Structure formats: C-alpha cells, structure tokens
Coordinates of C-alpha atoms in Angstrom, one line a residue:
Chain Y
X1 CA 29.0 3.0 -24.3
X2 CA 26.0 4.4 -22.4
X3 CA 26.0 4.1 -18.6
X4 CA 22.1 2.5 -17.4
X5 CA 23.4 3.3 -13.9
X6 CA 25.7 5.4 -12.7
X7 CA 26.5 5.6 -9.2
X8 CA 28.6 8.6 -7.5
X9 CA 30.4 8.2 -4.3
X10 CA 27.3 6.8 -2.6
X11 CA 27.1 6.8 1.0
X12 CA 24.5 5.4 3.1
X13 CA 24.2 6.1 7.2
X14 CA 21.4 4.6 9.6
X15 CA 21.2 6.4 12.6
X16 CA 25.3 5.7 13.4
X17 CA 25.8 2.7 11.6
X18 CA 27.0 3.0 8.1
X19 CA 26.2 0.9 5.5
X20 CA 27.6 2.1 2.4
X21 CA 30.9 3.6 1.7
X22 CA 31.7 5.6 -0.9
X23 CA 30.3 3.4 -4.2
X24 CA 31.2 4.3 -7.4
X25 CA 29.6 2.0 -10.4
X26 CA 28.8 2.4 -14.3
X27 CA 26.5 -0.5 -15.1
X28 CA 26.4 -0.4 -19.4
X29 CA 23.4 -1.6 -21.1
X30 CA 24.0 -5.0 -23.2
X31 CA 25.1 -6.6 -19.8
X32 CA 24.7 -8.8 -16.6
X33 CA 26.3 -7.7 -14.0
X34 CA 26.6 -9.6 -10.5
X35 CA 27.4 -8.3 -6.6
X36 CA 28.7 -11.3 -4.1
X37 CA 28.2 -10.5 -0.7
X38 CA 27.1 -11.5 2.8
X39 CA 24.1 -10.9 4.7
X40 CA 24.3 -7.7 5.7
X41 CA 27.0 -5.9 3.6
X42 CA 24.8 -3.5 1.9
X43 CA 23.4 -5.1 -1.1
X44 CA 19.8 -4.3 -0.7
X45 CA 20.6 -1.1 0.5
X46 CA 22.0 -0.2 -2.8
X47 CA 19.4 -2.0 -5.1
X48 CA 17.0 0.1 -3.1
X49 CA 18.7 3.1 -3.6
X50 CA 19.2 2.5 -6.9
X51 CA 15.9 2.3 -7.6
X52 CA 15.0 5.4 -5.1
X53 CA 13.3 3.8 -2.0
X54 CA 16.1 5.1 0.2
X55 CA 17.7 8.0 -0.4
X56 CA 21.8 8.2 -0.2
X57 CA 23.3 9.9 2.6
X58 CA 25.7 11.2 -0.2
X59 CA 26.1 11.4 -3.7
X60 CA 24.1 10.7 -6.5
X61 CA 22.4 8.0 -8.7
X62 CA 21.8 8.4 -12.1
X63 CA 19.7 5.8 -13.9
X64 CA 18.8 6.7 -17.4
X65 CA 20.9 10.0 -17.0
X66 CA 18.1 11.3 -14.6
X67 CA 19.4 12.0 -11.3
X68 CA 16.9 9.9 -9.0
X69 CA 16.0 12.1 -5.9
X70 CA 16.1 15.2 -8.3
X71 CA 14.5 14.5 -11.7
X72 CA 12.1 11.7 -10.3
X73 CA 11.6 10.0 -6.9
X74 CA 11.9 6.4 -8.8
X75 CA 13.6 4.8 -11.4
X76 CA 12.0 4.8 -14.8
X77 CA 11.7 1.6 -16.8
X78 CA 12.9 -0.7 -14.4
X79 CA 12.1 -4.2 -13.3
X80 CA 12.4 -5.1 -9.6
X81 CA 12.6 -7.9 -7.5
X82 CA 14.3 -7.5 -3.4
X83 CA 13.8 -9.5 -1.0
X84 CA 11.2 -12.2 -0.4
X85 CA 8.0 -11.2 -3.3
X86 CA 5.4 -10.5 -2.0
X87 CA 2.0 -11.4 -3.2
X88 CA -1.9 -12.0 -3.3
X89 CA -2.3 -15.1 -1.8
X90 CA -6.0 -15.2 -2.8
X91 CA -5.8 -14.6 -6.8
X92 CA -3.9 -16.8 -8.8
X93 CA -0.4 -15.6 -10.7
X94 CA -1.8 -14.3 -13.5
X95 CA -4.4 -12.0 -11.3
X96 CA -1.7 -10.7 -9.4
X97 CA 0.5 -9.7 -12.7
X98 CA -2.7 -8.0 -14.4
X99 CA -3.4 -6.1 -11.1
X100 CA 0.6 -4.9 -11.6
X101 CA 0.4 -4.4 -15.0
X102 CA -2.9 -1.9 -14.7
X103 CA -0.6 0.6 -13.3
X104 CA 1.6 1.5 -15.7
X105 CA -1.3 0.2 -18.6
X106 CA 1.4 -0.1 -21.0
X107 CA 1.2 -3.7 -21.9
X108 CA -1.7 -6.5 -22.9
X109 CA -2.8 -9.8 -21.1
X110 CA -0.9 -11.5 -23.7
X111 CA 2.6 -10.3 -22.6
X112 CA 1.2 -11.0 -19.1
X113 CA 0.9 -14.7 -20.5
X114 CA 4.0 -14.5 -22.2
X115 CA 5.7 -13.5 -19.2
X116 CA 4.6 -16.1 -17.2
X117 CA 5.3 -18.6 -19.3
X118 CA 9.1 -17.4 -19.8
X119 CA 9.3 -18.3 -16.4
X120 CA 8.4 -21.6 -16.3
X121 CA 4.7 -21.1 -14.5
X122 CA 1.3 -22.0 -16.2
X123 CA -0.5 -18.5 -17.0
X124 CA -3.6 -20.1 -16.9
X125 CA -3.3 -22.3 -13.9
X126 CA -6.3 -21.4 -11.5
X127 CA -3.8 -22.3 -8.3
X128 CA -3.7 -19.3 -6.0
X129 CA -0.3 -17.8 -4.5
X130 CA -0.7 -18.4 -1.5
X131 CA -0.3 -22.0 -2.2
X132 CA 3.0 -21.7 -4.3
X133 CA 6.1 -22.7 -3.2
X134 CA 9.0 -20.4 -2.7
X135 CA 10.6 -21.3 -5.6
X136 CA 7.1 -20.7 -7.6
X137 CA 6.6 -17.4 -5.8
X138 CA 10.7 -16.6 -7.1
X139 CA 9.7 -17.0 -10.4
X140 CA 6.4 -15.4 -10.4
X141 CA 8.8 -12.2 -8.9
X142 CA 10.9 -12.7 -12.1
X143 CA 7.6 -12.6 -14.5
X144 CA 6.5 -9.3 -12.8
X145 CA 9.9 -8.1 -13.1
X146 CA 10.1 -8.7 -16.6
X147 CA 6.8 -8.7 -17.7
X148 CA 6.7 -5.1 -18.9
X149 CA 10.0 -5.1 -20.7
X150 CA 12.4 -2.6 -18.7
X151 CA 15.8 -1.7 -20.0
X152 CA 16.9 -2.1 -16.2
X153 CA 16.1 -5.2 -14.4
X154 CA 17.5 -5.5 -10.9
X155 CA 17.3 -8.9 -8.8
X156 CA 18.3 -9.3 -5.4
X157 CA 18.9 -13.0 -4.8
X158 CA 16.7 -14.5 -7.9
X159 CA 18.0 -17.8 -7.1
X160 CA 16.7 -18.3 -3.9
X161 CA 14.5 -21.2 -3.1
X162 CA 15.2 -22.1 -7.1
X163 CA 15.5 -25.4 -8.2
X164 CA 18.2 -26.8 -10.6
X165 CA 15.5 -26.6 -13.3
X166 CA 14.5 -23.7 -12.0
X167 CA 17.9 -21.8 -11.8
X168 CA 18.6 -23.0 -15.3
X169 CA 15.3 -21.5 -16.8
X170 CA 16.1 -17.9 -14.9
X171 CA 19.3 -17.9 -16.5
X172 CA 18.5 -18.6 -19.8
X173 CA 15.9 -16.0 -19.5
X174 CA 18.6 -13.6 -18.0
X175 CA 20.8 -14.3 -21.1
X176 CA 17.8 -13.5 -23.7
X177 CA 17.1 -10.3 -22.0
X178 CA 21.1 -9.1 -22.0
X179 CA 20.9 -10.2 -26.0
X180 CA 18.1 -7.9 -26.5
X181 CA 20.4 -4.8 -25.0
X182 CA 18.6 -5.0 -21.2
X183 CA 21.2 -4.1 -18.5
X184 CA 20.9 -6.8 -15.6
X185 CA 21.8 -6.1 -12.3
X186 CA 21.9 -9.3 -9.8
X187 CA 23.3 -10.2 -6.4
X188 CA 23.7 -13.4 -4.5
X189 CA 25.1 -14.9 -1.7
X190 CA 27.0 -17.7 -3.7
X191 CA 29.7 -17.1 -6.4
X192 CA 28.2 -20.0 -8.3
X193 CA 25.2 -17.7 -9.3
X194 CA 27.5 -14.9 -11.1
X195 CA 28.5 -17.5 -14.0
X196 CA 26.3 -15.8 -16.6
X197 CA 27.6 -11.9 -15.6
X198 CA 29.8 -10.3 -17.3
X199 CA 31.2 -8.5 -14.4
X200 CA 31.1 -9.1 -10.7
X201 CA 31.4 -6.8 -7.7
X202 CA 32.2 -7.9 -4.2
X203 CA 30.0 -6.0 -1.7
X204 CA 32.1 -6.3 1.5
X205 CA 31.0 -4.0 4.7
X206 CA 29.3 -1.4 3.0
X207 CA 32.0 -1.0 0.2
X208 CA 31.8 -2.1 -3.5
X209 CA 35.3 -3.9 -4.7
X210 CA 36.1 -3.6 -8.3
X211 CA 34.6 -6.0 -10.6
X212 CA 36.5 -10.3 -10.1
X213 CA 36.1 -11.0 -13.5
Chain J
X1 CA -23.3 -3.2 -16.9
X2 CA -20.0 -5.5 -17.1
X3 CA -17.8 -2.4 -16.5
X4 CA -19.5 -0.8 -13.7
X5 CA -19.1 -4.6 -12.2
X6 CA -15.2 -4.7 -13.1
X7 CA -15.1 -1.0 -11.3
X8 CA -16.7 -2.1 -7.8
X9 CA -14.8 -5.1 -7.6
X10 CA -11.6 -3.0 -7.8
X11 CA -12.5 -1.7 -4.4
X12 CA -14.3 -3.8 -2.7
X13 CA -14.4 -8.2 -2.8
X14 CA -16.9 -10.5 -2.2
X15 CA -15.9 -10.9 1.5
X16 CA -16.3 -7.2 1.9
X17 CA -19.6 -7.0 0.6
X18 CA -21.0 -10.2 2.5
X19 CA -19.3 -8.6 6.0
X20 CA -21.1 -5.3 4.8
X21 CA -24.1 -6.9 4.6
X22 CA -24.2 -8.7 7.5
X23 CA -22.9 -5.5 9.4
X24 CA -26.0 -3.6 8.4
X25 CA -28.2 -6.4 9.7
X26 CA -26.5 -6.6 12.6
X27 CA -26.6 -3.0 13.5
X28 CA -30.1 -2.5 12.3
X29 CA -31.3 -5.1 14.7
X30 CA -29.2 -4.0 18.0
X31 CA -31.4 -0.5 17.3
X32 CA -34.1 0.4 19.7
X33 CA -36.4 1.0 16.8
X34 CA -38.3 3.6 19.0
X35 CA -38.1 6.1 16.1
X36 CA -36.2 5.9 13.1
X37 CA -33.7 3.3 13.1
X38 CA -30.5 5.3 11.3
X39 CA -31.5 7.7 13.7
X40 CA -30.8 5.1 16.5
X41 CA -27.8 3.7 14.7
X42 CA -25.8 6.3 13.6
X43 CA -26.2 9.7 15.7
X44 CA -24.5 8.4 18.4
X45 CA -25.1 8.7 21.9
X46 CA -26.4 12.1 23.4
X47 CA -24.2 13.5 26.2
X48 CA -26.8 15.7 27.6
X49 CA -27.5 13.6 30.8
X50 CA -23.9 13.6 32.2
X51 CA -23.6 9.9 32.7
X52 CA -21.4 7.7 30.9
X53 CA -23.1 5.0 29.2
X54 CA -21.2 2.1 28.5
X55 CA -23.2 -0.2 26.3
X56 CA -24.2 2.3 23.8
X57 CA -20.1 3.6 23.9
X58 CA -19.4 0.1 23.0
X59 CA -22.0 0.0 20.1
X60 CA -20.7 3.4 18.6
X61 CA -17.4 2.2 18.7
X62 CA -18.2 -1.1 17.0
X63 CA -20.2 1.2 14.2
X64 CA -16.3 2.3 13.6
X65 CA -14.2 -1.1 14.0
X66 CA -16.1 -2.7 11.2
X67 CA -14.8 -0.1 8.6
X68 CA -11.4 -0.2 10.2
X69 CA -11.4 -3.8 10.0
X70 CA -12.0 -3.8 6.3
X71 CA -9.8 -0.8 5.4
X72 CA -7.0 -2.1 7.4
X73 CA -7.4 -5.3 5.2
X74 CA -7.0 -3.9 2.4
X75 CA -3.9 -1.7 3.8
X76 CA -2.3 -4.7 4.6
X77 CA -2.9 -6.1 1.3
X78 CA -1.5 -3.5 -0.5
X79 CA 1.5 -3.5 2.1
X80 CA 2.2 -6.6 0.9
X81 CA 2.7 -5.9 -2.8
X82 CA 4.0 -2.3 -1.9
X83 CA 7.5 -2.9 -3.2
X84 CA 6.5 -4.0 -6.6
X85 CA 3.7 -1.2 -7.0
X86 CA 6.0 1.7 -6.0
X87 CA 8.5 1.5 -8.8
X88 CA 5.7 1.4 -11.3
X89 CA 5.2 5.4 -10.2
X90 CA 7.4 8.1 -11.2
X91 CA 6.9 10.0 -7.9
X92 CA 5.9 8.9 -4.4
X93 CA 3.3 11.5 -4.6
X94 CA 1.3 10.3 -7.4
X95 CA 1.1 6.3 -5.6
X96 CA 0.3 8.5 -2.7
X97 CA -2.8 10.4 -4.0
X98 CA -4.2 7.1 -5.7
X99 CA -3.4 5.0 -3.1
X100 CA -5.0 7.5 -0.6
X101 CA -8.5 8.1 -2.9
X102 CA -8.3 4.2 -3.6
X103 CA -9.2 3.7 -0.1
X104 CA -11.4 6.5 0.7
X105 CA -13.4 5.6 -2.5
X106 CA -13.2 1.6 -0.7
X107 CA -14.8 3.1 2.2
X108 CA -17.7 5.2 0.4
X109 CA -18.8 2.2 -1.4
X110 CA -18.6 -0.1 1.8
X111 CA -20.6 2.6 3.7
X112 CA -23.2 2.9 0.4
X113 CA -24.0 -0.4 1.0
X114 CA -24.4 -0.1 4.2
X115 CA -26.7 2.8 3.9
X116 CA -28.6 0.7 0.9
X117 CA -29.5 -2.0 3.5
X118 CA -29.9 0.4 6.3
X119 CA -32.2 2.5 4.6
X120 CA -34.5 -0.6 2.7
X121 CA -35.1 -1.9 6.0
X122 CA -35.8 1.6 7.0
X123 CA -38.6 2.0 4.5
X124 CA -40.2 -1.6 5.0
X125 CA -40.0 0.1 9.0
X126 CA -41.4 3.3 8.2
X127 CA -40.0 6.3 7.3
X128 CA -36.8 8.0 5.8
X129 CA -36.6 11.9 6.7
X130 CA -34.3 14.7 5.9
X131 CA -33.0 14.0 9.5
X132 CA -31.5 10.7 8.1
X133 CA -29.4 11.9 5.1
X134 CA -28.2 15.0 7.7
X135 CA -27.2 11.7 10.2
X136 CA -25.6 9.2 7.8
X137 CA -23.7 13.0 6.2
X138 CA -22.2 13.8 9.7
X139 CA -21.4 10.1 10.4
X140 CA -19.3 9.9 7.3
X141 CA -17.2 12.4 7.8
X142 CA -16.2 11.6 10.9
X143 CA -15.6 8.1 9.9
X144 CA -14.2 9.5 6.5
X145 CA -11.7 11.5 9.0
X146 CA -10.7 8.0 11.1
X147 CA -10.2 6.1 7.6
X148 CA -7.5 9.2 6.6
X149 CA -5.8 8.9 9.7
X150 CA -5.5 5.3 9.3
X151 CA -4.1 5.5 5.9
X152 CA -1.6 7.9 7.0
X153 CA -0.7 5.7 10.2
X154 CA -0.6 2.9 8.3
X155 CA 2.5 4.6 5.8
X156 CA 4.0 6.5 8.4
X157 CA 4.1 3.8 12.0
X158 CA 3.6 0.7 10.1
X159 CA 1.8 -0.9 12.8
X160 CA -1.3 -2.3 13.2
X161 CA -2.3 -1.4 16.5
X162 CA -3.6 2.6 14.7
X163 CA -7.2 1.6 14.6
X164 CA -7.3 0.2 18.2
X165 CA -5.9 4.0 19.1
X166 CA -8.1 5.6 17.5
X167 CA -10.8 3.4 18.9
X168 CA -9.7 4.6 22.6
X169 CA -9.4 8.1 21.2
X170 CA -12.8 8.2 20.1
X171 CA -13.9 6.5 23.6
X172 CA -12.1 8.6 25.7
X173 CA -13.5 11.9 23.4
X174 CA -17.0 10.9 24.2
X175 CA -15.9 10.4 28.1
X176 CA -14.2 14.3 28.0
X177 CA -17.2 15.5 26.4
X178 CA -20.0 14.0 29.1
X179 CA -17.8 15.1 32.1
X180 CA -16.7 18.8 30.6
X181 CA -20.1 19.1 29.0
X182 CA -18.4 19.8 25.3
X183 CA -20.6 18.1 23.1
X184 CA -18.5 19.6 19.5
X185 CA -15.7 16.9 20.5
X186 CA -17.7 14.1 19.6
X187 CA -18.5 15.9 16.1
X188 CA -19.2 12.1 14.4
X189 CA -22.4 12.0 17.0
X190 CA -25.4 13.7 15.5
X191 CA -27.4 14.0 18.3
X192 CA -24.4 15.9 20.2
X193 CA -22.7 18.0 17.0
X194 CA -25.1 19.3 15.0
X195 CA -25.9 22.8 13.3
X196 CA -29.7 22.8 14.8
X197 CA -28.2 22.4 18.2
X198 CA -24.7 24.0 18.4
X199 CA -24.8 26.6 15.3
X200 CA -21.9 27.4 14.2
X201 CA -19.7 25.5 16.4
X202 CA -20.7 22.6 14.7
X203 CA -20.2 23.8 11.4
X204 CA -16.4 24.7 12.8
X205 CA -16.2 20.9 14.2
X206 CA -17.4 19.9 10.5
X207 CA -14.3 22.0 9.2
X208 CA -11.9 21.3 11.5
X209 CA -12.2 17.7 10.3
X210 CA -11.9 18.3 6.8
X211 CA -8.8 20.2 8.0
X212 CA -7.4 17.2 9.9
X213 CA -8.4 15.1 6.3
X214 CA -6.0 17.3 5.1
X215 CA -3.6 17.5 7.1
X216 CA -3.0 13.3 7.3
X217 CA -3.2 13.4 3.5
X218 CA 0.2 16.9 3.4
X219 CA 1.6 15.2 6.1
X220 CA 2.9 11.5 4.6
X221 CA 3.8 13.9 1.2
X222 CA 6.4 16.3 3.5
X223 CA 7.6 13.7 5.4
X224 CA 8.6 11.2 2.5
X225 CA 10.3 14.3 0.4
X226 CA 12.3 15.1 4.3
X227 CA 13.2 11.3 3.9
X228 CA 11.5 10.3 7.3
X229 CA 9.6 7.3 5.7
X230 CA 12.6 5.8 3.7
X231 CA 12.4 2.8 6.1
X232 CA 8.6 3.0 6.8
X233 CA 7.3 2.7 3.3
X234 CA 9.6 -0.1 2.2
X235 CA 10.9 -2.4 5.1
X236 CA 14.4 -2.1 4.4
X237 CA 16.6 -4.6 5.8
X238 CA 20.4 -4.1 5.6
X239 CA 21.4 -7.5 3.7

C-alpha cells in the first residue's frame, strides 16, 4: 500500500525546548488515523509540519512522495484545519468558502454548496461568521477543509465545541471520505473521538507511541 | 461593467471607500487653499525656514495614518484566515508575491480615489497643473514605500504597533532634516525633495526608495527559506 505521509525520524527544537522526538509514521490512503495526546505534547507541531508551516529540526516528511521543504514548501492536495478557524466575521459562510476556493480555482460554487451542506450548515443562510457559534465555526473549518476534495485531510481537534449532533455528522462525513480512498489524519484530546480510526497514536512529550489499536 | 465591479471590490469594501471619501474631504478642507489645494495637501511641509512646525507635522502624518489604518485592516484580515490560505499555495513565495501586490494594488486604488475627489474639487476650485501630477507622483511613492514596509512588518514582527513606528520615523525624519538642513530625507515632501530643487539628489532619494520597496519585498522571501518566520507566519502554539 501507498504511504500518503511518511514521516522520517522527525525532530523538532524551539530555542532549547524540544518538542518532538524522533517520529517515524506511514499514514496509508483508504484510512482514519487518530493521535491522543495532551496539551502540549506536540500534536500541532507535527500537523504543521506535516503540512510544511514549520520546518523539522531533523528529518524528512514526505507527503505524496514529495519531500516537503525540498520539492515544495507545502503540502499538495491537502485539507487543513489547526487550531481555532479562523474566519471573516463580516461575510457569511459561503463568502468566506468562495473567497478560499478562488485560490486554487479548481472547483464551482456548487461544491462550495455541497460542502457546506455535508456539514450540517445552510449554504445559503445570509448569517455572518462572526455571529456563529464555535461549534458552527468547527464545522464551517471542516467544509473548507473538505470542500475541494484533498486526498489528505488533516484535523486537529475537529470535535471541539461540537455538539452530539454535531460530532455525529463529522464523523459520518469522516467515514464517507475514508470510503472514497481519502487518508484522514485527526487528533484529540479524548480517546472517545478515535472510535472511527483505524489506527491510533499516543503523542506523549514530543514522542509518537505505536498505534493502541 | 459587472466585472470591473467584481475586480474593485476584491480590494477595497464599502467601508474603505466611504473612509476614502470622507478622507479626501477632510483633507481638502484643512488646506489653506492659497494656491492649488493638492499642492497644499500633499507636498508636505517646506523645511527651508529652520523651525519645526508642529501643526502642519501633525497634518502630514495624518495624510499617512489614514492609508495605514486601512492597509493594516486588511493585513489583519488576511492574518486571520492565513492558515487556511497558505496551504492552498505550493510555495511561500508565490502567496508572498500575491499577497504583497494584493495590497499595494489595495493602496493604489484607495489613493485613486482619493486623487479623484481631490482633484474634482480641485477643478470646481480652479486649476490642475503639471505641478500636481509631479506632487501626488512623489507622494505615492513614499507612501507606496511605508505600505511595503508594513506588509513586510506585518509577516515578519507580527505586531501591530509597525505603523505607529513608522509614524515617529517619518516625524522624527522631518525633525533631522529642519535641524541638519537635509531636505532629501523627507523624499515624500515635494516642496523639500524634488528634481527642480535638489537635481539629482532627489532623483537618488526617488531610487533609494524603490530600492528599500525592494528590499522589504527579498527580505520576508530569505528569511522564510532560513526558517526565521516559521513561528511568525503561522502562530504556532505547541499543543
């Protein structure tokens, strides 16, 4: 099987302090696949060097087979959410996808729709963003994410501020795009969200602990 | 018609355009109106008579916190939504170069208008001259070199206090060029920098600034390929 990702002996050092230690990882395509960890044992750090925000100390990242850093500065075909999303507060949610989507100009205001509506959110509501909730704004993070159909998606925390309803609709959606061959990479606080991966990581202190299930 | 609407409003919003507008007025009417009034507005203040003057300081500097006030907007904005726009680039260089002609095209228009209003109430005054176009050409680029070192300040400090520097930079320039009587370092005043009264120097003042545009514009490129703005670009927080 293909390797989406493929992560060799990453380190990461700010200043002193290091914050990852040595990762190795194959993420395959066709799957979900979850890190559990606390705040502040590296998650984000990875996801964003993953994509190629941040830039490993050592090693190398290959997503794609293109070494990230080397062949490109960021990840090709990739859907993103870290951290809290931010938004225009001043257009509504489909504004703020189309304004996305114009960069990459690859897909039409119909999938924008679509992708909106996958999530749960009324494409043609006129409510700005700045008046969603957090759980709404999660969501809306998913849509963009998703919206252009990347063969990587990678969510840190997609559950937060999430509903029951709203938990349930992100993983069914989750599900539909592993069916469809997308590799899914996800982390969470809580064990509870890893149900639907196929395999798990612990991210403890900087190091990545072979997959729990 | 539709399309050249759908192309302004990609760089500049309704609330630009009404602050624009009321801007111009503003500045129009604060003018002495002795001769012309872009004259008055935009050449700045001379330096020839050695004294400080306070009031019209304050009014040049004002002429540049307006169109750091909307560019910084619009900085912030994009801040906001930085972490979903950057993946959707291959390489940092290309988000750069839009992002970077994005708002130096922002500022153009919002100075256009400006000059629209300006110049109407100039004709309904009296007259527009060469002199004006040769004013409003050496204002812009000296506001067109502030807007770059903004953008560049805004990628590479991430703070929000750059335009209130450069505001005291360009106060304290005008200060060291009344007391050391060197009239090129305030290069954005036309009644101090220009080629009918400094020759050449000016034209070397004119040039150093497109140097300096350049210079903000190589400078984010080196530093994110030396990996200085890893944590600048992208708030990283470790989690």
């Amino acid at each position: 099987m293909s390797s989406a990702v493929k992560l060799e002996n990453i380190c990461k050092k700010f200043n002193k302090e290091t914050v990852l230690r040595d990762v190795n990882a194959d993420f395959h395509y066709g799957k979900i696949y979850g890190i559990v960890g606390k705040n502040g044992s590296g998650k984000t750090v990875l996801f964003k060097i993953i994509v190629g925000f941040i830039r490993p100390t050592s090693g190398h990242v290959y997503v794609k087979g293109k070494e990230i850093g080397v062949d490109t500065d960021f990840a090709e075909d990739v859907g993103l959410i870290i951290e809290t999303p931010g938004f225009l507060s001043q257009y509504n949610a489909y504004k703020n996808l189309e304004y996305l989507a114009s960069i990459r100009n690859r897909i039409s205001k119909q999938q924008i729709k679509n992708a909106i509506k996958v999530v749960g959110l009324d494409a043609e509501s006129p409510k700005k963003v700045g008046k969603f909730s957090l759980g709404m704004r999660q969501r809306l993070g998913i849509a963009q994410a998703i919206m252009e159909d990347p063969k990587l998606i990678i969510l840190d925390e997609p559950m937060n501020g999430l509903d029951k309803n709203g938990i349930h609709i992100v993983k069914e959606v989750l599900e539909n795009l592993k069916k469809e061959g997308k590799t899914i990479i996800l982390a969470s606080h809580y064990a509870e969200d890893m149900e639907i991966c196929d395999e798990v990581y612990k991210m403890e202190d900087g190091v990545l602990l072979k997959s729990l299930h | 018609m539709k399309s050249v609407y759908i192309f302004i409003q990609k760089y500049i919003d309704i609330w630009d355009a009404l602050a624009v507008i009321c801007y111009s007025v503003f500045t129009w009417c604060w003018s002495g109106q002795v001769k012309s009034n872009i004259t008055e507005i935009l050449s700045g203040i001379s330096t020839e008579g050695s004294v400080i003057e306070i009031v019209p300081l304050g009014k040049w500097l004002f002429l540049f916190a307006f169109y750091f006030f909307i560019i910084c907007r619009k900085l912030s904005k994009n801040r906001r939504m930085l972490t979903f726009v950057l993946y959707r680039y291959r390489y940092f260089e290309t988000w750069w170069r839009r992002h970077f002609i994005t708002m130096h095209i922002a500022n153009f228009m919002i100075f256009i208008i400006s000059c629209v209003i300006w110049g109407t109430l100039e004709l309904f005054n009296g007259i527009f001259t060469n002199e004006n176009i040769a004013v409003i050409l050496v204002f812009f680029l000296h506001l067109s070199v502030w807007i770059s070192v903004l953008i560049a300040g805004n990628i590479i400090f991430n703070t929000k206090i750059t335009p209130c520097i450069l505001l005291i930079f360009e106060g304290m320039l005008y200060i060291v060029s009344v007391n050391f009587n060197l009239p090129f370092l305030v290069c954005g005043m036309y009644a101090n920098c220009s080629y009918h009264k400094l020759g050449i120097i000016a034209v070397v003042a004119y040039v150093i600034e497109i140097l300096i545009m350049a210079i903000c514009y190589l400078t984010v490129s080196k530093l994110w390929k030396l990996g200085y703005l890893e944590r600048k670009v992208v708030e990283c927080q470790v989690q």
